[in-house]
Every structure is written in structure tokens, then in C-alpha cells.
Amino acid sequence: MRASLLALALVGCGGQTVEPESSVEPVSEPVSTTEIAETVIPSTIVEEAPVEAVPLPAAPTEEELYAAAMDKLIQASALLTTGLSADTDRAIEILREITREYPDEAVAFYNLGIAYQLRGSENDSRRAFLRATDIEPRFGDAWLNLGAVQAAAGDFGRALQYYRAGLREDQENMVLWSAVMNSERILGRLDEAEETGSEALLINSKSPIIYNGLAQVYIDRARSAGGDSRMLDRAL
């Protein structure tokens, strides 16, 4: 049986035997693993330089923060001199920020009161000036502006109270003495006004503002007396 099958195979190939062809050519010489290793290019090892830590900026000191706030206070003061409503509003923003950060800064509250005066916000202005006098009772200009707010509203009685309160704290302030005297004169209290002027001259005998105030008192008295020439002479 095996002979018959072999005969058939020979017949199918025309009597010639066919050697199977290989599709892969044999390697002529074997390559060792050592040679393979030698053909690999070794990778270059790069060592990274140590990274130095960048120090964070130091937090500003209290002194630096306060100095910056005072610079803003100067900026706000300059804005209040332009007469522009936009600058006044900006000054108010700056001053409110300062007063939040430094609630015991009397000058900031005083300037805030000025800003509110320029805006026409009498109640806000009064509160700011009162805060300034709470912080610094001898702040004569704050007392003056408190009185001025009331005088502008026609309330000279209340204005007089503020002026006198300021005098109790700052007795050498001739402007306050003059404000007291002028308020008394407007209220018709000419005798009190003259007495106030005389007291002020005991403190500062060369104060022009007091002499001017007394002259106005004498003029008013002369008018009330029907133009008494003696009163007018006194005024002059």
C-alpha cells in the first residue's frame, strides 16, 4: 500500500522529486548574545542640577502697611482739592478703606468728614467729625467743622455747643474762640460775645481774628442802639 502511494506521488510530479523550498534563508553564522550587547549604544545618564528654592517675598511689616495707608491719605486729601465730584467720590472710597483698617486714625475720619461735606451728606459728615473728636479730643479743626455743619443748617445754637466743647479741649485755638463769639453774636447775645472776645485776648492779646470779631460785635451793638457813634468808634 505504501509503495502504491509513493508511485502515485512520483507520477504526479512527472517522475521527478520536488524538494520543498524554504522562504527564509538560513543565517550563515550565528550571532552570540555578547556581540548583540556590544552593538547597543549605551544611553547617556544626565544628572539634574539641584533646584534652589526661591524664597517667598516677606510679608509687609506693620510699619510698611501704615506708611502705605498714609500715602493713600495724602492721595485722598489731594483729590478733595480738585472740586470734581468724581474725585470726591474716589476720596471717600479711599478714606473709608483707611478707616476700616485703622479705626483710630483721627485725621482719616476728619478728611472723610470734609469729603462728605463736599458731597452734601451732612449726617455722614457729622458722624465722621464726631469720630475724629472721640479719637482725639484736642482736634480743634474737627470741632470747628462740626459746628460749621450745624451753622450751615441754620442751627447756631447747636453749632455753639460744638465750638464750646472744642474750646474746653483746646483753649489756645483762636479760631474756636472766634467761632464761639460769632455764634453768640448771631444769636443776639452781644454781651456774651464781647465777654468771649475779652477772654480770648487774655490768652492771645495780638490775635487779629479776635479783634475783627469784637469789631463786628460793636457794630451790631451800635446798630441795635440806633447807630450810636461811640459804639462805631469802638468798633474802629
PDB file of C-alpha atoms in Angstrom:
ATOM      1  CA  MET A   1       0.000   0.000   0.000  1.00  0.00           C
ATOM      2  CA  ARG A   2       2.790   2.416   0.880  1.00  0.00           C
ATOM      3  CA  ALA A   3       4.512   1.518  -2.404  1.00  0.00           C
ATOM      4  CA  SER A   4       1.376   2.350  -4.392  1.00  0.00           C
ATOM      5  CA  LEU A   5       1.054   5.778  -2.728  1.00  0.00           C
ATOM      6  CA  LEU A   6       4.681   6.541  -3.431  1.00  0.00           C
ATOM      7  CA  ALA A   7       4.223   5.609  -7.046  1.00  0.00           C
ATOM      8  CA  LEU A   8       1.283   7.979  -7.379  1.00  0.00           C
ATOM      9  CA  ALA A   9       3.355  10.788  -5.964  1.00  0.00           C
ATOM     10  CA  LEU A  10       6.095  10.205  -8.416  1.00  0.00           C
ATOM     11  CA  VAL A  11       3.652  10.154 -11.325  1.00  0.00           C
ATOM     12  CA  GLY A  12       2.027  13.435 -10.254  1.00  0.00           C
ATOM     13  CA  CYS A  13       5.421  15.210 -10.352  1.00  0.00           C
ATOM     14  CA  GLY A  14       6.398  13.912 -13.772  1.00  0.00           C
ATOM     15  CA  GLY A  15       8.611  11.353 -12.215  1.00  0.00           C
ATOM     16  CA  GLN A  16      10.808  13.912 -10.592  1.00  0.00           C
ATOM     17  CA  THR A  17      11.051  14.501  -6.926  1.00  0.00           C
ATOM     18  CA  VAL A  18      10.474  18.052  -5.646  1.00  0.00           C
ATOM     19  CA  GLU A  19      12.393  19.383  -2.755  1.00  0.00           C
ATOM     20  CA  PRO A  20      10.428  21.851  -0.599  1.00  0.00           C
ATOM     21  CA  GLU A  21      11.745  25.434  -0.803  1.00  0.00           C
ATOM     22  CA  SER A  22      12.195  27.387   2.325  1.00  0.00           C
ATOM     23  CA  SER A  23      11.020  31.039   2.318  1.00  0.00           C
ATOM     24  CA  VAL A  24      13.603  32.016   4.948  1.00  0.00           C
ATOM     25  CA  GLU A  25      17.275  31.961   4.150  1.00  0.00           C
ATOM     26  CA  PRO A  26      19.305  30.405   6.898  1.00  0.00           C
ATOM     27  CA  VAL A  27      21.666  32.596   8.833  1.00  0.00           C
ATOM     28  CA  SER A  28      25.161  31.911   7.612  1.00  0.00           C
ATOM     29  CA  GLU A  29      26.770  32.440  11.015  1.00  0.00           C
ATOM     30  CA  PRO A  30      25.210  32.503  14.428  1.00  0.00           C
ATOM     31  CA  VAL A  31      25.487  35.763  16.457  1.00  0.00           C
ATOM     32  CA  SER A  32      26.332  35.474  20.092  1.00  0.00           C
ATOM     33  CA  THR A  33      24.485  37.426  22.757  1.00  0.00           C
ATOM     34  CA  THR A  34      27.753  39.169  23.650  1.00  0.00           C
ATOM     35  CA  GLU A  35      28.020  40.655  20.160  1.00  0.00           C
ATOM     36  CA  ILE A  36      24.416  41.861  20.323  1.00  0.00           C
ATOM     37  CA  ALA A  37      25.118  43.635  23.551  1.00  0.00           C
ATOM     38  CA  GLU A  38      28.165  45.344  22.044  1.00  0.00           C
ATOM     39  CA  THR A  39      26.099  46.815  19.195  1.00  0.00           C
ATOM     40  CA  VAL A  40      23.655  48.592  21.566  1.00  0.00           C
ATOM     41  CA  ILE A  41      24.568  52.270  22.119  1.00  0.00           C
ATOM     42  CA  PRO A  42      24.566  52.882  25.850  1.00  0.00           C
ATOM     43  CA  SER A  43      22.171  55.683  26.996  1.00  0.00           C
ATOM     44  CA  THR A  44      23.725  58.829  28.408  1.00  0.00           C
ATOM     45  CA  ILE A  45      22.939  59.437  32.066  1.00  0.00           C
ATOM     46  CA  VAL A  46      22.139  63.134  32.729  1.00  0.00           C
ATOM     47  CA  GLU A  47      22.361  64.304  36.273  1.00  0.00           C
ATOM     48  CA  GLU A  48      19.986  67.213  37.040  1.00  0.00           C
ATOM     49  CA  ALA A  49      21.409  70.162  38.914  1.00  0.00           C
ATOM     50  CA  PRO A  50      19.813  70.688  42.289  1.00  0.00           C
ATOM     51  CA  VAL A  51      16.998  73.279  42.144  1.00  0.00           C
ATOM     52  CA  GLU A  52      17.440  76.059  44.635  1.00  0.00           C
ATOM     53  CA  ALA A  53      14.277  77.008  46.490  1.00  0.00           C
ATOM     54  CA  VAL A  54      13.084  80.507  45.628  1.00  0.00           C
ATOM     55  CA  PRO A  55      12.287  82.337  48.865  1.00  0.00           C
ATOM     56  CA  LEU A  56       8.773  83.775  49.104  1.00  0.00           C
ATOM     57  CA  PRO A  57       8.550  87.553  49.435  1.00  0.00           C
ATOM     58  CA  ALA A  58       8.385  88.646  53.042  1.00  0.00           C
ATOM     59  CA  ALA A  59       5.040  89.865  54.289  1.00  0.00           C
ATOM     60  CA  PRO A  60       4.944  93.651  54.749  1.00  0.00           C
ATOM     61  CA  THR A  61       5.544  94.866  58.267  1.00  0.00           C
ATOM     62  CA  GLU A  62       3.016  96.871  60.246  1.00  0.00           C
ATOM     63  CA  GLU A  63       5.133  99.955  59.705  1.00  0.00           C
ATOM     64  CA  GLU A  64       5.130  99.431  55.940  1.00  0.00           C
ATOM     65  CA  LEU A  65       1.372  98.893  55.860  1.00  0.00           C
ATOM     66  CA  TYR A  66       0.790 102.045  57.903  1.00  0.00           C
ATOM     67  CA  ALA A  67       3.119 104.056  55.661  1.00  0.00           C
ATOM     68  CA  ALA A  68       1.179 102.858  52.614  1.00  0.00           C
ATOM     69  CA  ALA A  69      -2.083 103.901  54.271  1.00  0.00           C
ATOM     70  CA  MET A  70      -0.681 107.354  54.975  1.00  0.00           C
ATOM     71  CA  ASP A  71       0.325 107.664  51.322  1.00  0.00           C
ATOM     72  CA  LYS A  72      -3.277 106.906  50.397  1.00  0.00           C
ATOM     73  CA  LEU A  73      -4.428 109.505  52.922  1.00  0.00           C
ATOM     74  CA  ILE A  74      -2.303 112.121  51.150  1.00  0.00           C
ATOM     75  CA  GLN A  75      -3.739 110.990  47.815  1.00  0.00           C
ATOM     76  CA  ALA A  76      -7.289 111.364  49.118  1.00  0.00           C
ATOM     77  CA  SER A  77      -6.516 114.831  50.500  1.00  0.00           C
ATOM     78  CA  ALA A  78      -5.279 115.909  47.080  1.00  0.00           C
ATOM     79  CA  LEU A  79      -8.424 114.577  45.418  1.00  0.00           C
ATOM     80  CA  LEU A  80     -10.556 116.725  47.722  1.00  0.00           C
ATOM     81  CA  THR A  81      -8.939 119.892  46.352  1.00  0.00           C
ATOM     82  CA  THR A  82      -9.951 119.426  42.702  1.00  0.00           C
ATOM     83  CA  GLY A  83     -13.606 120.335  43.097  1.00  0.00           C
ATOM     84  CA  LEU A  84     -14.641 117.397  40.915  1.00  0.00           C
ATOM     85  CA  SER A  85     -17.433 115.166  42.198  1.00  0.00           C
ATOM     86  CA  ALA A  86     -15.743 112.060  40.769  1.00  0.00           C
ATOM     87  CA  ASP A  87     -12.587 112.861  42.730  1.00  0.00           C
ATOM     88  CA  THR A  88     -14.621 113.431  45.875  1.00  0.00           C
ATOM     89  CA  ASP A  89     -16.279 110.037  45.468  1.00  0.00           C
ATOM     90  CA  ARG A  90     -12.896 108.393  44.925  1.00  0.00           C
ATOM     91  CA  ALA A  91     -11.515 110.137  48.006  1.00  0.00           C
ATOM     92  CA  ILE A  92     -14.425 108.809  50.056  1.00  0.00           C
ATOM     93  CA  GLU A  93     -13.672 105.262  48.883  1.00  0.00           C
ATOM     94  CA  ILE A  94     -10.021 105.599  49.859  1.00  0.00           C
ATOM     95  CA  LEU A  95     -10.767 107.180  53.227  1.00  0.00           C
ATOM     96  CA  ARG A  96     -13.394 104.593  54.137  1.00  0.00           C
ATOM     97  CA  GLU A  97     -10.866 101.867  53.360  1.00  0.00           C
ATOM     98  CA  ILE A  98      -8.309 103.547  55.626  1.00  0.00           C
ATOM     99  CA  THR A  99     -10.781 103.990  58.471  1.00  0.00           C
ATOM    100  CA  ARG A 100     -11.710 100.312  58.245  1.00  0.00           C
ATOM    101  CA  GLU A 101      -8.077  99.283  58.520  1.00  0.00           C
ATOM    102  CA  TYR A 102      -7.167 101.957  61.083  1.00  0.00           C
ATOM    103  CA  PRO A 103     -10.289 102.794  63.108  1.00  0.00           C
ATOM    104  CA  ASP A 104      -8.266 105.025  65.457  1.00  0.00           C
ATOM    105  CA  GLU A 105      -6.814 107.301  62.773  1.00  0.00           C
ATOM    106  CA  ALA A 106      -8.399 110.664  63.612  1.00  0.00           C
ATOM    107  CA  VAL A 107      -7.098 112.510  60.537  1.00  0.00           C
ATOM    108  CA  ALA A 108      -8.651 109.933  58.208  1.00  0.00           C
ATOM    109  CA  PHE A 109     -12.060 110.431  59.835  1.00  0.00           C
ATOM    110  CA  TYR A 110     -11.606 114.203  59.711  1.00  0.00           C
ATOM    111  CA  ASN A 111     -10.849 114.148  55.976  1.00  0.00           C
ATOM    112  CA  LEU A 112     -13.775 111.781  55.474  1.00  0.00           C
ATOM    113  CA  GLY A 113     -15.972 114.368  57.166  1.00  0.00           C
ATOM    114  CA  ILE A 114     -14.662 117.027  54.783  1.00  0.00           C
ATOM    115  CA  ALA A 115     -15.416 114.760  51.817  1.00  0.00           C
ATOM    116  CA  TYR A 116     -18.971 114.180  52.992  1.00  0.00           C
ATOM    117  CA  GLN A 117     -19.372 117.940  53.465  1.00  0.00           C
ATOM    118  CA  LEU A 118     -18.368 118.484  49.853  1.00  0.00           C
ATOM    119  CA  ARG A 119     -20.880 115.877  48.775  1.00  0.00           C
ATOM    120  CA  GLY A 120     -23.597 117.477  50.906  1.00  0.00           C
ATOM    121  CA  SER A 121     -24.053 114.457  53.185  1.00  0.00           C
ATOM    122  CA  GLU A 122     -24.490 116.324  56.474  1.00  0.00           C
ATOM    123  CA  ASN A 123     -25.287 113.324  58.675  1.00  0.00           C
ATOM    124  CA  ASP A 124     -22.333 111.294  57.388  1.00  0.00           C
ATOM    125  CA  SER A 125     -20.109 114.336  57.776  1.00  0.00           C
ATOM    126  CA  ARG A 126     -21.199 114.893  61.366  1.00  0.00           C
ATOM    127  CA  ARG A 127     -20.583 111.260  62.284  1.00  0.00           C
ATOM    128  CA  ALA A 128     -17.087 111.355  60.783  1.00  0.00           C
ATOM    129  CA  PHE A 129     -16.152 114.555  62.652  1.00  0.00           C
ATOM    130  CA  LEU A 130     -17.562 113.194  65.915  1.00  0.00           C
ATOM    131  CA  ARG A 131     -15.464 110.047  65.497  1.00  0.00           C
ATOM    132  CA  ALA A 132     -12.393 112.226  64.950  1.00  0.00           C
ATOM    133  CA  THR A 133     -13.081 114.117  68.189  1.00  0.00           C
ATOM    134  CA  ASP A 134     -13.681 110.855  70.046  1.00  0.00           C
ATOM    135  CA  ILE A 135     -10.252 109.647  68.990  1.00  0.00           C
ATOM    136  CA  GLU A 136      -8.503 112.995  69.515  1.00  0.00           C
ATOM    137  CA  PRO A 137     -10.462 115.357  71.786  1.00  0.00           C
ATOM    138  CA  ARG A 138      -7.976 118.189  71.140  1.00  0.00           C
ATOM    139  CA  PHE A 139      -8.650 118.081  67.408  1.00  0.00           C
ATOM    140  CA  GLY A 140      -9.778 121.703  67.151  1.00  0.00           C
ATOM    141  CA  ASP A 141     -10.444 121.658  63.406  1.00  0.00           C
ATOM    142  CA  ALA A 142     -12.811 118.706  63.818  1.00  0.00           C
ATOM    143  CA  TRP A 143     -14.800 120.674  66.423  1.00  0.00           C
ATOM    144  CA  LEU A 144     -14.838 123.678  64.087  1.00  0.00           C
ATOM    145  CA  ASN A 145     -16.235 121.632  61.243  1.00  0.00           C
ATOM    146  CA  LEU A 146     -18.805 120.009  63.493  1.00  0.00           C
ATOM    147  CA  GLY A 147     -20.042 123.481  64.319  1.00  0.00           C
ATOM    148  CA  ALA A 148     -19.853 124.542  60.687  1.00  0.00           C
ATOM    149  CA  VAL A 149     -22.135 121.652  59.666  1.00  0.00           C
ATOM    150  CA  GLN A 150     -24.738 122.848  62.161  1.00  0.00           C
ATOM    151  CA  ALA A 151     -24.293 126.510  61.259  1.00  0.00           C
ATOM    152  CA  ALA A 152     -24.786 125.697  57.564  1.00  0.00           C
ATOM    153  CA  ALA A 153     -28.075 124.088  58.530  1.00  0.00           C
ATOM    154  CA  GLY A 154     -29.033 127.265  60.429  1.00  0.00           C
ATOM    155  CA  ASP A 155     -28.683 125.662  63.857  1.00  0.00           C
ATOM    156  CA  PHE A 156     -26.336 128.169  65.510  1.00  0.00           C
ATOM    157  CA  GLY A 157     -27.317 127.009  68.993  1.00  0.00           C
ATOM    158  CA  ARG A 158     -26.014 123.506  68.294  1.00  0.00           C
ATOM    159  CA  ALA A 159     -23.015 124.939  66.488  1.00  0.00           C
ATOM    160  CA  LEU A 160     -22.185 126.983  69.600  1.00  0.00           C
ATOM    161  CA  GLN A 161     -22.259 123.816  71.709  1.00  0.00           C
ATOM    162  CA  TYR A 162     -19.695 122.160  69.477  1.00  0.00           C
ATOM    163  CA  TYR A 163     -17.447 125.231  69.456  1.00  0.00           C
ATOM    164  CA  ARG A 164     -17.509 125.446  73.238  1.00  0.00           C
ATOM    165  CA  ALA A 165     -16.806 121.727  73.531  1.00  0.00           C
ATOM    166  CA  GLY A 166     -13.763 122.250  71.359  1.00  0.00           C
ATOM    167  CA  LEU A 167     -12.569 125.161  73.488  1.00  0.00           C
ATOM    168  CA  ARG A 168     -12.647 123.008  76.589  1.00  0.00           C
ATOM    169  CA  GLU A 169     -10.100 120.767  74.913  1.00  0.00           C
ATOM    170  CA  ASP A 170      -8.081 123.375  73.003  1.00  0.00           C
ATOM    171  CA  GLN A 171      -8.203 126.693  74.847  1.00  0.00           C
ATOM    172  CA  GLU A 172      -5.480 128.348  72.776  1.00  0.00           C
ATOM    173  CA  ASN A 173      -7.303 127.869  69.486  1.00  0.00           C
ATOM    174  CA  MET A 174      -8.237 131.425  68.480  1.00  0.00           C
ATOM    175  CA  VAL A 175     -10.358 130.223  65.579  1.00  0.00           C
ATOM    176  CA  LEU A 176     -12.573 128.357  68.032  1.00  0.00           C
ATOM    177  CA  TRP A 177     -12.783 131.461  70.243  1.00  0.00           C
ATOM    178  CA  SER A 178     -13.827 133.462  67.215  1.00  0.00           C
ATOM    179  CA  ALA A 179     -16.430 130.862  66.234  1.00  0.00           C
ATOM    180  CA  VAL A 180     -17.938 130.981  69.725  1.00  0.00           C
ATOM    181  CA  MET A 181     -18.016 134.773  69.673  1.00  0.00           C
ATOM    182  CA  ASN A 182     -19.548 134.897  66.198  1.00  0.00           C
ATOM    183  CA  SER A 183     -22.251 132.360  67.091  1.00  0.00           C
ATOM    184  CA  GLU A 184     -23.160 134.317  70.202  1.00  0.00           C
ATOM    185  CA  ARG A 185     -23.347 137.495  68.135  1.00  0.00           C
ATOM    186  CA  ILE A 186     -25.620 135.896  65.515  1.00  0.00           C
ATOM    187  CA  LEU A 187     -27.862 134.614  68.300  1.00  0.00           C
ATOM    188  CA  GLY A 188     -28.119 138.193  69.601  1.00  0.00           C
ATOM    189  CA  ARG A 189     -26.086 137.559  72.736  1.00  0.00           C
ATOM    190  CA  LEU A 190     -23.876 140.577  72.255  1.00  0.00           C
ATOM    191  CA  ASP A 191     -22.810 140.873  75.891  1.00  0.00           C
ATOM    192  CA  GLU A 192     -21.698 137.244  75.916  1.00  0.00           C
ATOM    193  CA  ALA A 193     -19.908 137.727  72.617  1.00  0.00           C
ATOM    194  CA  GLU A 194     -17.991 140.727  73.950  1.00  0.00           C
ATOM    195  CA  GLU A 195     -17.059 138.821  77.081  1.00  0.00           C
ATOM    196  CA  THR A 196     -15.866 135.879  74.990  1.00  0.00           C
ATOM    197  CA  GLY A 197     -13.658 138.177  72.940  1.00  0.00           C
ATOM    198  CA  SER A 198     -12.169 139.721  76.069  1.00  0.00           C
ATOM    199  CA  GLU A 199     -11.349 136.274  77.479  1.00  0.00           C
ATOM    200  CA  ALA A 200      -9.684 135.282  74.224  1.00  0.00           C
ATOM    201  CA  LEU A 201      -7.461 138.380  74.322  1.00  0.00           C
ATOM    202  CA  LEU A 202      -6.226 137.358  77.752  1.00  0.00           C
ATOM    203  CA  ILE A 203      -4.804 134.254  76.083  1.00  0.00           C
ATOM    204  CA  ASN A 204      -3.556 135.931  72.917  1.00  0.00           C
ATOM    205  CA  SER A 205      -3.598 139.724  73.011  1.00  0.00           C
ATOM    206  CA  LYS A 206      -2.415 140.008  69.404  1.00  0.00           C
ATOM    207  CA  SER A 207      -4.981 137.820  67.676  1.00  0.00           C
ATOM    208  CA  PRO A 208      -6.371 139.661  64.608  1.00  0.00           C
ATOM    209  CA  ILE A 209      -9.332 137.310  64.295  1.00  0.00           C
ATOM    210  CA  ILE A 210     -10.499 138.185  67.810  1.00  0.00           C
ATOM    211  CA  TYR A 211     -10.192 141.929  67.219  1.00  0.00           C
ATOM    212  CA  ASN A 212     -12.167 141.558  63.999  1.00  0.00           C
ATOM    213  CA  GLY A 213     -14.841 139.593  65.829  1.00  0.00           C
ATOM    214  CA  LEU A 214     -15.098 142.220  68.577  1.00  0.00           C
ATOM    215  CA  ALA A 215     -15.399 144.957  65.946  1.00  0.00           C
ATOM    216  CA  GLN A 216     -18.380 143.141  64.462  1.00  0.00           C
ATOM    217  CA  VAL A 217     -19.932 142.854  67.919  1.00  0.00           C
ATOM    218  CA  TYR A 218     -19.589 146.622  68.458  1.00  0.00           C
ATOM    219  CA  ILE A 219     -21.074 147.340  65.032  1.00  0.00           C
ATOM    220  CA  ASP A 220     -24.084 145.153  65.793  1.00  0.00           C
ATOM    221  CA  ARG A 221     -24.490 146.809  69.157  1.00  0.00           C
ATOM    222  CA  ALA A 222     -24.327 150.261  67.541  1.00  0.00           C
ATOM    223  CA  ARG A 223     -26.992 149.249  65.077  1.00  0.00           C
ATOM    224  CA  SER A 224     -29.225 147.956  67.851  1.00  0.00           C
ATOM    225  CA  ALA A 225     -28.687 151.253  69.682  1.00  0.00           C
ATOM    226  CA  GLY A 226     -29.729 153.275  66.678  1.00  0.00           C
ATOM    227  CA  GLY A 227     -26.254 153.974  65.301  1.00  0.00           C
ATOM    228  CA  ASP A 228     -24.523 155.154  68.478  1.00  0.00           C
ATOM    229  CA  SER A 229     -21.296 156.787  67.270  1.00  0.00           C
ATOM    230  CA  ARG A 230     -19.449 155.700  70.412  1.00  0.00           C
ATOM    231  CA  MET A 231     -20.047 152.081  69.537  1.00  0.00           C
ATOM    232  CA  LEU A 232     -18.901 152.647  65.984  1.00  0.00           C
ATOM    233  CA  ASP A 233     -15.747 154.360  67.248  1.00  0.00           C
ATOM    234  CA  ARG A 234     -15.106 151.368  69.469  1.00  0.00           C
ATOM    235  CA  ALA A 235     -15.502 149.076  66.520  1.00  0.00           C
ATOM    236  CA  LEU A 236     -12.996 151.085  64.528  1.00  0.00           C
TER     237      LEU A 236
END
